[in-house]
Amino acid sequence: MQTMTTRQDALAATVASEADLSLQNTVAAGSPVGATSISQTLTMTTRPAVLPRDASGDLPLDPGERYAKKHVLGVGGMGEVVLAEDRDIGRNVALKYLNAPNDKAALARFVDEIRIVGSLEHPNIVPIHDVGVDDNNRFYFVMKHVEGETLESIIEHLAAGDVAYHKRFTYTARVEIFLALLRALSFAHANGYVHRDIKPANVMIGRFGEVVLMDWGVAKRCKEPDPHHDPNAPELTDKPIRERLFTTRRGAIVGTPVYMSPEQARGDVDAIDERSDVYCATVLFHELVTLHHYLGERETLKAMLDAIQHEPPLLSFGHVSHPMQGPAPAEFTHFAKKGLAKNPADRYQNVGEMITILEDALDGRVLVQCPFTLQKRITRELGRFTDHHPMIAMSAFIFGAASFLGSVGWTVMSALHH
């Protein structure tokens, strides 16, 4: 067993070394060096076939590929995600492919995404299992397949008035989802990374209710220049306006326009820090609760970017924003208003502040910021007092009720005498 383990470790180290060298050569020369041999090493299955033993008594290896592709899950500007079966382990996984292996900048970002996600081990961040190069010389990495639907799909169902979705995703359930997203961001920020592309399409809700933040393809180190930023990268000028607004960009501006912070919208790439993620997350929160964008619709990309930088948000939490749901709680208005401040200094300075406020709100500890929040806070405190001092509360209630009835009786008797 000792000899077998040593040989396996040596083989794994050799493969890893060759793969890393291939990535370095690709970035330097613009073409995947040694990709075929690495592909054969990394994609062939290594488990014994479930067959009778051969004449030597050994179990033969299954010669098939390890990852059997099923269908495409999604396509982006730089690659695609494919559902596949990991035949060695017997489970579904998601393979993310880089479609432009000869694009040095794209490959550098792809490698960075692997390293970033690989270093962020958290329940609300999708884990990476493996990396490789396929027979078409396309680089890929293997992720956990989260079986469920995107938050974008959920919002679409809610906006369409789907009764089952409104019953399942109450205001409380939506805030719980958002809190899970914030915990993923808090962990990333604590480890020195900003996501820069927070949007409903990048949040998966699993079938067991798990919340996972996906797609770290444009993430970068906090308070550091973006080493891969190319302001001259081609833009999506030939695409329909909706696609231009909702597709991740990596050129003069970085991120998804509809969900960008003001500093992203003006192309101030190196100034982006944790507070930019705060803004983007709040945009998502507003849409999740009200089911519409905080600035409304725009007919051009320039109009949307200008609105993000200069126009105040259309906060409508105090009104019925959809016929299938009542008005959102007033405390959400105040929460969103600060998160959507144009000046980063006026926003929440870290995600931890946001988590504390929302957790307190769910527990009834609402910040008093208007008559509605004052009423909710008084109601909550009265309830807590009743729980802790039931006899005193009961006595006070009886005394108050008796006083009220006595006052009514005195008023009636006085009216009769006159």
CSV table of C-alpha atoms in Angstrom, one decimal:
chain,number,residue,atom,x,y,z
A,1,MET,CA,0.0,0.0,0.0
A,2,GLN,CA,2.9,2.4,0.8
A,3,THR,CA,4.4,1.8,-2.7
A,4,MET,CA,1.1,2.2,-4.5
A,5,THR,CA,0.4,5.5,-2.6
A,6,THR,CA,3.8,6.8,-3.5
A,7,ARG,CA,3.4,6.0,-7.2
A,8,GLN,CA,-0.1,7.6,-7.3
A,9,ASP,CA,1.2,10.8,-5.6
A,10,ALA,CA,4.1,11.0,-8.0
A,11,LEU,CA,1.8,10.6,-11.0
A,12,ALA,CA,-0.6,13.3,-9.6
A,13,ALA,CA,2.3,15.7,-9.1
A,14,THR,CA,3.6,15.1,-12.6
A,15,VAL,CA,0.2,15.7,-14.2
A,16,ALA,CA,-0.3,18.9,-12.1
A,17,SER,CA,3.1,20.2,-13.1
A,18,GLU,CA,2.5,19.5,-16.8
A,19,ALA,CA,-0.9,21.2,-16.7
A,20,ASP,CA,0.5,24.3,-14.9
A,21,LEU,CA,3.3,24.5,-17.4
A,22,SER,CA,0.8,24.2,-20.3
A,23,LEU,CA,-1.2,27.1,-18.9
A,24,GLN,CA,1.9,29.2,-18.5
A,25,ASN,CA,3.0,28.4,-22.1
A,26,THR,CA,-0.4,29.3,-23.4
A,27,VAL,CA,-0.5,32.6,-21.7
A,28,ALA,CA,3.0,33.4,-23.0
A,29,ALA,CA,2.7,32.1,-26.6
A,30,GLY,CA,-1.1,32.2,-27.2
A,31,SER,CA,-1.5,28.5,-28.0
A,32,PRO,CA,-2.1,25.4,-25.8
A,33,VAL,CA,1.2,23.6,-25.6
A,34,GLY,CA,1.0,19.9,-24.8
A,35,ALA,CA,-2.7,20.0,-24.6
A,36,THR,CA,-3.4,16.6,-26.1
A,37,SER,CA,-1.3,14.6,-23.7
A,38,ILE,CA,-2.8,16.5,-20.7
A,39,SER,CA,-6.3,15.9,-22.1
A,40,GLN,CA,-5.7,12.2,-22.2
A,41,THR,CA,-4.3,12.2,-18.7
A,42,LEU,CA,-7.0,14.3,-17.1
A,43,THR,CA,-10.2,13.2,-19.0
A,44,MET,CA,-9.8,9.5,-19.1
A,45,THR,CA,-11.6,7.6,-16.4
A,46,THR,CA,-9.4,5.9,-13.8
A,47,ARG,CA,-11.9,3.7,-12.0
A,48,PRO,CA,-11.8,-0.1,-12.7
A,49,ALA,CA,-14.6,-1.3,-15.0
A,50,VAL,CA,-17.4,-3.3,-13.3
A,51,LEU,CA,-16.5,-6.4,-15.2
A,52,PRO,CA,-15.3,-10.0,-14.4
A,53,ARG,CA,-11.6,-10.2,-13.6
A,54,ASP,CA,-9.2,-11.0,-16.5
A,55,ALA,CA,-6.9,-14.0,-16.6
A,56,SER,CA,-4.3,-12.3,-14.4
A,57,GLY,CA,-6.9,-11.7,-11.7
A,58,ASP,CA,-6.8,-7.9,-12.2
A,59,LEU,CA,-9.8,-5.6,-12.8
A,60,PRO,CA,-9.5,-3.9,-16.2
A,61,LEU,CA,-9.8,-0.2,-16.5
A,62,ASP,CA,-12.8,1.4,-18.2
A,63,PRO,CA,-11.4,3.0,-21.4
A,64,GLY,CA,-14.1,5.7,-21.6
A,65,GLU,CA,-13.8,9.4,-20.9
A,66,ARG,CA,-14.4,10.5,-17.3
A,67,TYR,CA,-16.8,13.3,-18.1
A,68,ALA,CA,-19.7,12.3,-20.3
A,69,LYS,CA,-21.4,15.5,-21.6
A,70,LYS,CA,-25.2,15.8,-21.5
A,71,HIS,CA,-26.3,19.3,-22.5
A,72,VAL,CA,-25.4,23.0,-22.3
A,73,LEU,CA,-26.6,24.8,-19.2
A,74,GLY,CA,-25.6,28.3,-20.3
A,75,VAL,CA,-23.5,30.3,-22.7
A,76,GLY,CA,-21.6,33.5,-21.9
A,77,GLY,CA,-19.4,35.9,-23.7
A,78,MET,CA,-16.2,34.0,-22.9
A,79,GLY,CA,-17.4,30.4,-22.6
A,80,GLU,CA,-20.1,28.0,-21.8
A,81,VAL,CA,-21.3,25.7,-18.9
A,82,VAL,CA,-22.1,22.1,-19.7
A,83,LEU,CA,-23.9,19.5,-17.6
A,84,ALA,CA,-21.9,16.3,-17.5
A,85,GLU,CA,-21.7,13.0,-15.7
A,86,ASP,CA,-18.5,12.3,-13.7
A,87,ARG,CA,-18.3,8.6,-14.5
A,88,ASP,CA,-15.6,7.9,-12.0
A,89,ILE,CA,-17.7,9.1,-9.0
A,90,GLY,CA,-21.2,8.6,-10.5
A,91,ARG,CA,-22.6,12.1,-10.1
A,92,ASN,CA,-23.5,15.1,-12.3
A,93,VAL,CA,-21.1,18.0,-12.5
A,94,ALA,CA,-20.9,21.3,-14.3
A,95,LEU,CA,-18.0,21.9,-16.7
A,96,LYS,CA,-17.2,25.5,-17.5
A,97,TYR,CA,-15.3,25.8,-20.8
A,98,LEU,CA,-13.2,28.7,-22.1
A,99,ASN,CA,-14.2,29.1,-25.8
A,100,ALA,CA,-11.2,31.1,-26.8
A,101,PRO,CA,-8.1,29.2,-25.8
A,102,ASN,CA,-5.8,31.4,-27.9
A,103,ASP,CA,-7.1,34.6,-26.2
A,104,LYS,CA,-4.3,35.3,-23.7
A,105,ALA,CA,-6.3,37.8,-21.7
A,106,ALA,CA,-9.3,35.5,-21.5
A,107,LEU,CA,-7.2,32.6,-20.5
A,108,ALA,CA,-5.5,34.7,-17.8
A,109,ARG,CA,-8.9,35.6,-16.4
A,110,PHE,CA,-10.0,32.0,-16.6
A,111,VAL,CA,-7.0,30.8,-14.6
A,112,ASP,CA,-7.6,33.6,-12.0
A,113,GLU,CA,-11.3,32.5,-11.7
A,114,ILE,CA,-10.1,28.9,-10.9
A,115,ARG,CA,-7.6,30.2,-8.3
A,116,ILE,CA,-10.1,32.6,-6.7
A,117,VAL,CA,-13.0,30.2,-6.4
A,118,GLY,CA,-10.7,27.4,-5.3
A,119,SER,CA,-9.5,29.6,-2.4
A,120,LEU,CA,-13.0,30.5,-1.3
A,121,GLU,CA,-14.4,27.4,0.4
A,122,HIS,CA,-17.8,28.5,1.7
A,123,PRO,CA,-21.3,27.0,1.8
A,124,ASN,CA,-22.6,29.8,-0.4
A,125,ILE,CA,-19.9,29.7,-3.0
A,126,VAL,CA,-19.8,26.9,-5.6
A,127,PRO,CA,-16.8,24.6,-5.2
A,128,ILE,CA,-14.3,23.6,-7.9
A,129,HIS,CA,-13.5,19.9,-8.2
A,130,ASP,CA,-11.0,19.6,-11.1
A,131,VAL,CA,-9.4,21.4,-14.1
A,132,GLY,CA,-8.4,20.1,-17.5
A,133,VAL,CA,-8.1,20.5,-21.3
A,134,ASP,CA,-10.4,18.6,-23.7
A,135,ASP,CA,-9.8,17.0,-27.0
A,136,ASN,CA,-10.6,20.3,-28.8
A,137,ASN,CA,-7.9,22.0,-26.7
A,138,ARG,CA,-10.5,23.9,-24.7
A,139,PHE,CA,-9.6,24.6,-21.1
A,140,TYR,CA,-12.3,23.8,-18.5
A,141,PHE,CA,-12.9,23.4,-14.8
A,142,VAL,CA,-15.3,21.1,-13.0
A,143,MET,CA,-17.8,22.6,-10.5
A,144,LYS,CA,-20.5,21.2,-8.3
A,145,HIS,CA,-23.7,21.0,-10.3
A,146,VAL,CA,-26.3,22.9,-8.2
A,147,GLU,CA,-29.7,21.4,-9.1
A,148,GLY,CA,-32.2,24.2,-9.0
A,149,GLU,CA,-32.9,27.5,-10.7
A,150,THR,CA,-31.4,31.0,-10.8
A,151,LEU,CA,-32.7,33.9,-8.8
A,152,GLU,CA,-33.4,35.5,-12.2
A,153,SER,CA,-35.8,32.7,-13.0
A,154,ILE,CA,-37.5,33.0,-9.6
A,155,ILE,CA,-38.0,36.8,-10.0
A,156,GLU,CA,-39.4,36.2,-13.5
A,157,HIS,CA,-42.0,33.8,-12.0
A,158,LEU,CA,-42.9,36.2,-9.2
A,159,ALA,CA,-43.2,39.1,-11.7
A,160,ALA,CA,-45.5,36.9,-13.9
A,161,GLY,CA,-47.8,36.4,-10.9
A,162,ASP,CA,-47.1,32.7,-10.3
A,163,VAL,CA,-49.2,31.8,-7.3
A,164,ALA,CA,-46.9,28.9,-6.2
A,165,TYR,CA,-43.8,31.1,-6.3
A,166,HIS,CA,-45.5,33.9,-4.3
A,167,LYS,CA,-46.6,31.3,-1.7
A,168,ARG,CA,-43.1,29.9,-1.4
A,169,PHE,CA,-41.0,33.1,-1.7
A,170,THR,CA,-42.5,35.4,0.8
A,171,TYR,CA,-40.8,38.6,1.9
A,172,THR,CA,-39.1,36.7,4.7
A,173,ALA,CA,-37.9,33.9,2.4
A,174,ARG,CA,-36.5,36.5,0.0
A,175,VAL,CA,-34.6,38.2,2.7
A,176,GLU,CA,-33.2,34.9,3.9
A,177,ILE,CA,-31.9,34.2,0.3
A,178,PHE,CA,-30.4,37.7,0.2
A,179,LEU,CA,-28.7,37.1,3.6
A,180,ALA,CA,-27.1,33.9,2.3
A,181,LEU,CA,-25.8,35.9,-0.7
A,182,LEU,CA,-24.4,38.6,1.7
A,183,ARG,CA,-22.6,35.9,3.7
A,184,ALA,CA,-20.8,34.7,0.6
A,185,LEU,CA,-19.8,38.2,-0.2
A,186,SER,CA,-18.6,38.9,3.3
A,187,PHE,CA,-16.4,35.8,3.2
A,188,ALA,CA,-14.9,36.8,-0.2
A,189,HIS,CA,-14.3,40.4,1.0
A,190,ALA,CA,-12.6,39.1,4.2
A,191,ASN,CA,-10.3,37.1,1.9
A,192,GLY,CA,-9.5,40.1,-0.2
A,193,TYR,CA,-11.7,39.7,-3.3
A,194,VAL,CA,-14.6,41.7,-4.8
A,195,HIS,CA,-17.0,39.9,-7.2
A,196,ARG,CA,-18.0,42.8,-9.5
A,197,ASP,CA,-20.8,40.9,-11.2
A,198,ILE,CA,-23.6,40.4,-8.7
A,199,LYS,CA,-26.9,39.8,-10.5
A,200,PRO,CA,-29.9,37.4,-10.2
A,201,ALA,CA,-28.5,35.3,-13.0
A,202,ASN,CA,-25.4,34.5,-11.0
A,203,VAL,CA,-27.3,33.3,-7.9
A,204,MET,CA,-28.5,29.7,-7.8
A,205,ILE,CA,-31.2,28.4,-5.5
A,206,GLY,CA,-30.8,24.7,-5.0
A,207,ARG,CA,-33.6,22.2,-4.6
A,208,PHE,CA,-32.9,22.0,-0.9
A,209,GLY,CA,-33.0,25.8,-0.5
A,210,GLU,CA,-29.2,26.3,-0.7
A,211,VAL,CA,-28.1,29.7,-2.1
A,212,VAL,CA,-24.9,29.7,-4.2
A,213,LEU,CA,-23.1,32.7,-5.7
A,214,MET,CA,-21.7,31.8,-9.1
A,215,ASP,CA,-19.5,33.2,-11.9
A,216,TRP,CA,-16.4,34.8,-10.4
A,217,GLY,CA,-15.0,35.5,-13.9
A,218,VAL,CA,-14.4,39.2,-13.4
A,219,ALA,CA,-13.6,39.1,-9.7
A,220,LYS,CA,-10.4,40.9,-8.6
A,221,ARG,CA,-8.3,41.7,-5.5
A,222,CYS,CA,-9.7,44.5,-3.3
A,223,LYS,CA,-8.0,47.9,-3.6
A,224,GLU,CA,-5.6,46.6,-6.3
A,225,PRO,CA,-5.5,47.3,-10.1
A,226,ASP,CA,-7.1,44.8,-12.4
A,227,PRO,CA,-4.1,43.0,-14.1
A,228,HIS,CA,-6.3,41.8,-17.0
A,229,HIS,CA,-8.3,45.0,-17.7
A,230,ASP,CA,-8.3,45.8,-21.4
A,231,PRO,CA,-10.2,49.1,-22.1
A,232,ASN,CA,-9.9,48.4,-25.8
A,233,ALA,CA,-11.7,45.1,-25.7
A,234,PRO,CA,-14.5,44.9,-28.3
A,235,GLU,CA,-18.0,45.9,-27.1
A,236,LEU,CA,-21.3,44.3,-27.9
A,237,THR,CA,-22.4,47.0,-30.3
A,238,ASP,CA,-24.1,44.5,-32.7
A,239,LYS,CA,-26.3,42.9,-30.0
A,240,PRO,CA,-29.9,43.8,-29.1
A,241,ILE,CA,-30.2,46.3,-26.3
A,242,ARG,CA,-31.4,43.9,-23.7
A,243,GLU,CA,-28.4,41.6,-24.3
A,244,ARG,CA,-26.1,44.6,-24.1
A,245,LEU,CA,-27.6,45.6,-20.8
A,246,PHE,CA,-27.7,42.2,-19.2
A,247,THR,CA,-24.5,40.6,-20.4
A,248,THR,CA,-21.2,40.7,-18.4
A,249,ARG,CA,-18.7,43.1,-20.0
A,250,ARG,CA,-14.9,43.1,-19.7
A,251,GLY,CA,-13.9,46.1,-21.7
A,252,ALA,CA,-14.0,49.8,-20.8
A,253,ILE,CA,-16.5,48.9,-18.2
A,254,VAL,CA,-16.5,45.7,-16.2
A,255,GLY,CA,-19.6,43.9,-14.9
A,256,THR,CA,-23.3,43.8,-16.1
A,257,PRO,CA,-24.6,47.3,-16.9
A,258,VAL,CA,-28.1,47.0,-15.3
A,259,TYR,CA,-26.5,46.0,-12.0
A,260,MET,CA,-23.4,48.2,-11.9
A,261,SER,CA,-22.4,50.6,-9.3
A,262,PRO,CA,-21.8,54.3,-10.3
A,263,GLU,CA,-18.0,53.8,-10.2
A,264,GLN,CA,-18.4,50.7,-12.5
A,265,ALA,CA,-20.7,52.7,-14.8
A,266,ARG,CA,-18.1,55.5,-15.3
A,267,GLY,CA,-15.3,53.0,-16.0
A,268,ASP,CA,-13.3,53.7,-12.8
A,269,VAL,CA,-12.1,50.0,-12.7
A,270,ASP,CA,-9.3,50.4,-10.2
A,271,ALA,CA,-11.5,52.3,-7.7
A,272,ILE,CA,-13.8,49.4,-7.3
A,273,ASP,CA,-13.8,47.9,-3.8
A,274,GLU,CA,-16.2,46.2,-1.3
A,275,ARG,CA,-18.6,49.1,-1.4
A,276,SER,CA,-19.2,48.5,-5.1
A,277,ASP,CA,-20.4,45.0,-4.3
A,278,VAL,CA,-22.6,46.6,-1.7
A,279,TYR,CA,-24.3,48.7,-4.3
A,280,CYS,CA,-24.7,45.9,-6.8
A,281,ALA,CA,-26.2,43.6,-4.1
A,282,THR,CA,-28.7,46.3,-3.1
A,283,VAL,CA,-29.8,46.6,-6.7
A,284,LEU,CA,-30.5,42.9,-6.6
A,285,PHE,CA,-32.3,43.2,-3.3
A,286,HIS,CA,-34.6,46.0,-4.6
A,287,GLU,CA,-35.5,43.9,-7.6
A,288,LEU,CA,-36.0,40.7,-5.5
A,289,VAL,CA,-38.5,42.6,-3.2
A,290,THR,CA,-40.3,44.9,-5.6
A,291,LEU,CA,-39.9,42.8,-8.8
A,292,HIS,CA,-38.8,45.7,-10.9
A,293,HIS,CA,-35.5,47.6,-11.5
A,294,TYR,CA,-34.7,50.5,-9.2
A,295,LEU,CA,-34.2,52.9,-12.2
A,296,GLY,CA,-36.9,51.6,-14.5
A,297,GLU,CA,-36.2,50.7,-18.1
A,298,ARG,CA,-33.8,52.5,-20.5
A,299,GLU,CA,-33.7,52.3,-24.3
A,300,THR,CA,-29.9,52.6,-24.7
A,301,LEU,CA,-26.8,51.6,-22.8
A,302,LYS,CA,-25.6,55.2,-22.5
A,303,ALA,CA,-28.9,56.2,-20.9
A,304,MET,CA,-28.7,53.3,-18.4
A,305,LEU,CA,-25.1,54.2,-17.4
A,306,ASP,CA,-26.0,57.9,-17.1
A,307,ALA,CA,-28.9,57.0,-14.9
A,308,ILE,CA,-26.8,54.8,-12.6
A,309,GLN,CA,-24.4,57.7,-12.1
A,310,HIS,CA,-26.8,60.6,-11.6
A,311,GLU,CA,-30.5,59.6,-11.1
A,312,PRO,CA,-32.0,58.9,-7.7
A,313,PRO,CA,-33.5,55.4,-7.2
A,314,LEU,CA,-37.2,54.9,-7.7
A,315,LEU,CA,-37.8,53.4,-4.2
A,316,SER,CA,-41.4,52.2,-4.0
A,317,PHE,CA,-41.4,49.9,-1.0
A,318,GLY,CA,-44.2,51.8,0.7
A,319,HIS,CA,-46.6,51.1,-2.1
A,320,VAL,CA,-48.1,47.9,-3.7
A,321,SER,CA,-45.5,47.2,-6.4
A,322,HIS,CA,-47.2,44.0,-7.7
A,323,PRO,CA,-50.9,42.9,-7.5
A,324,MET,CA,-49.8,39.5,-6.0
A,325,GLN,CA,-48.1,41.0,-3.0
A,326,GLY,CA,-48.7,43.7,-0.4
A,327,PRO,CA,-46.5,46.6,0.3
A,328,ALA,CA,-42.9,45.7,1.3
A,329,PRO,CA,-42.0,46.5,4.9
A,330,ALA,CA,-41.0,50.1,5.4
A,331,GLU,CA,-37.6,49.2,6.9
A,332,PHE,CA,-36.6,47.8,3.5
A,333,THR,CA,-36.9,51.3,2.0
A,334,HIS,CA,-34.4,52.7,4.4
A,335,PHE,CA,-32.1,49.7,4.0
A,336,ALA,CA,-32.1,50.1,0.2
A,337,LYS,CA,-31.7,53.9,0.3
A,338,LYS,CA,-28.3,53.7,2.0
A,339,GLY,CA,-27.1,50.8,-0.1
A,340,LEU,CA,-27.9,52.7,-3.3
A,341,ALA,CA,-26.0,55.9,-2.3
A,342,LYS,CA,-24.1,57.3,-5.3
A,343,ASN,CA,-21.1,58.1,-3.2
A,344,PRO,CA,-19.4,55.0,-1.8
A,345,ALA,CA,-18.6,56.9,1.4
A,346,ASP,CA,-22.4,57.2,2.1
A,347,ARG,CA,-23.1,53.5,1.6
A,348,TYR,CA,-22.7,50.6,4.1
A,349,GLN,CA,-18.9,50.4,4.5
A,350,ASN,CA,-19.0,46.6,4.6
A,351,VAL,CA,-21.4,43.7,4.1
A,352,GLY,CA,-21.4,42.9,7.8
A,353,GLU,CA,-23.5,46.1,8.5
A,354,MET,CA,-26.1,44.9,6.0
A,355,ILE,CA,-26.3,41.4,7.5
A,356,THR,CA,-26.8,42.8,11.0
A,357,ILE,CA,-29.6,45.2,9.9
A,358,LEU,CA,-31.5,42.5,8.0
A,359,GLU,CA,-31.1,39.9,10.7
A,360,ASP,CA,-32.4,42.4,13.3
A,361,ALA,CA,-35.3,43.3,11.1
A,362,LEU,CA,-36.3,39.6,10.7
A,363,ASP,CA,-36.2,39.3,14.5
A,364,GLY,CA,-38.4,42.4,14.9
A,365,ARG,CA,-35.6,44.7,16.1
A,366,VAL,CA,-36.4,47.3,13.4
A,367,LEU,CA,-34.4,50.6,13.3
A,368,VAL,CA,-36.7,53.5,14.1
A,369,GLN,CA,-36.5,55.8,11.0
A,370,CYS,CA,-40.1,56.8,10.3
A,371,PRO,CA,-43.6,56.5,11.9
A,372,PHE,CA,-44.1,53.0,10.4
A,373,THR,CA,-40.8,51.6,11.8
A,374,LEU,CA,-41.6,53.3,15.2
A,375,GLN,CA,-44.9,51.5,15.3
A,376,LYS,CA,-43.3,48.1,14.4
A,377,ARG,CA,-40.6,48.6,17.0
A,378,ILE,CA,-43.1,49.5,19.8
A,379,THR,CA,-45.3,46.5,18.9
A,380,ARG,CA,-42.3,44.2,19.0
A,381,GLU,CA,-41.1,45.6,22.4
A,382,LEU,CA,-44.6,45.2,23.8
A,383,GLY,CA,-44.6,41.6,22.7
A,384,ARG,CA,-41.2,41.0,24.3
A,385,PHE,CA,-42.4,42.6,27.6
A,386,THR,CA,-45.5,40.4,27.6
A,387,ASP,CA,-43.4,37.3,27.1
A,388,HIS,CA,-41.1,38.2,30.0
A,389,HIS,CA,-43.6,39.6,32.4
A,390,PRO,CA,-47.0,38.0,31.5
A,391,MET,CA,-48.7,38.8,34.9
A,392,ILE,CA,-47.8,42.5,34.8
A,393,ALA,CA,-48.8,42.7,31.2
A,394,MET,CA,-52.2,41.0,32.0
A,395,SER,CA,-52.8,43.4,34.9
A,396,ALA,CA,-52.0,46.4,32.8
A,397,PHE,CA,-54.3,45.2,30.1
A,398,ILE,CA,-57.2,44.6,32.5
A,399,PHE,CA,-56.6,48.0,34.2
A,400,GLY,CA,-56.5,49.7,30.7
A,401,ALA,CA,-59.6,47.9,29.5
A,402,ALA,CA,-61.5,48.8,32.7
A,403,SER,CA,-60.4,52.4,32.5
A,404,PHE,CA,-61.6,52.5,28.9
A,405,LEU,CA,-64.9,50.9,29.6
A,406,GLY,CA,-65.4,53.2,32.6
A,407,SER,CA,-64.7,56.2,30.5
A,408,VAL,CA,-67.2,55.1,27.9
A,409,GLY,CA,-69.8,54.4,30.6
A,410,TRP,CA,-69.3,57.8,32.1
A,411,THR,CA,-69.7,59.5,28.8
A,412,VAL,CA,-72.9,57.7,28.0
A,413,MET,CA,-74.4,58.4,31.5
A,414,SER,CA,-73.5,62.1,31.1
A,415,ALA,CA,-75.2,62.2,27.7
A,416,LEU,CA,-78.4,60.6,29.1
A,417,HIS,CA,-78.6,63.1,32.0
A,418,HIS,CA,-78.4,66.0,29.6
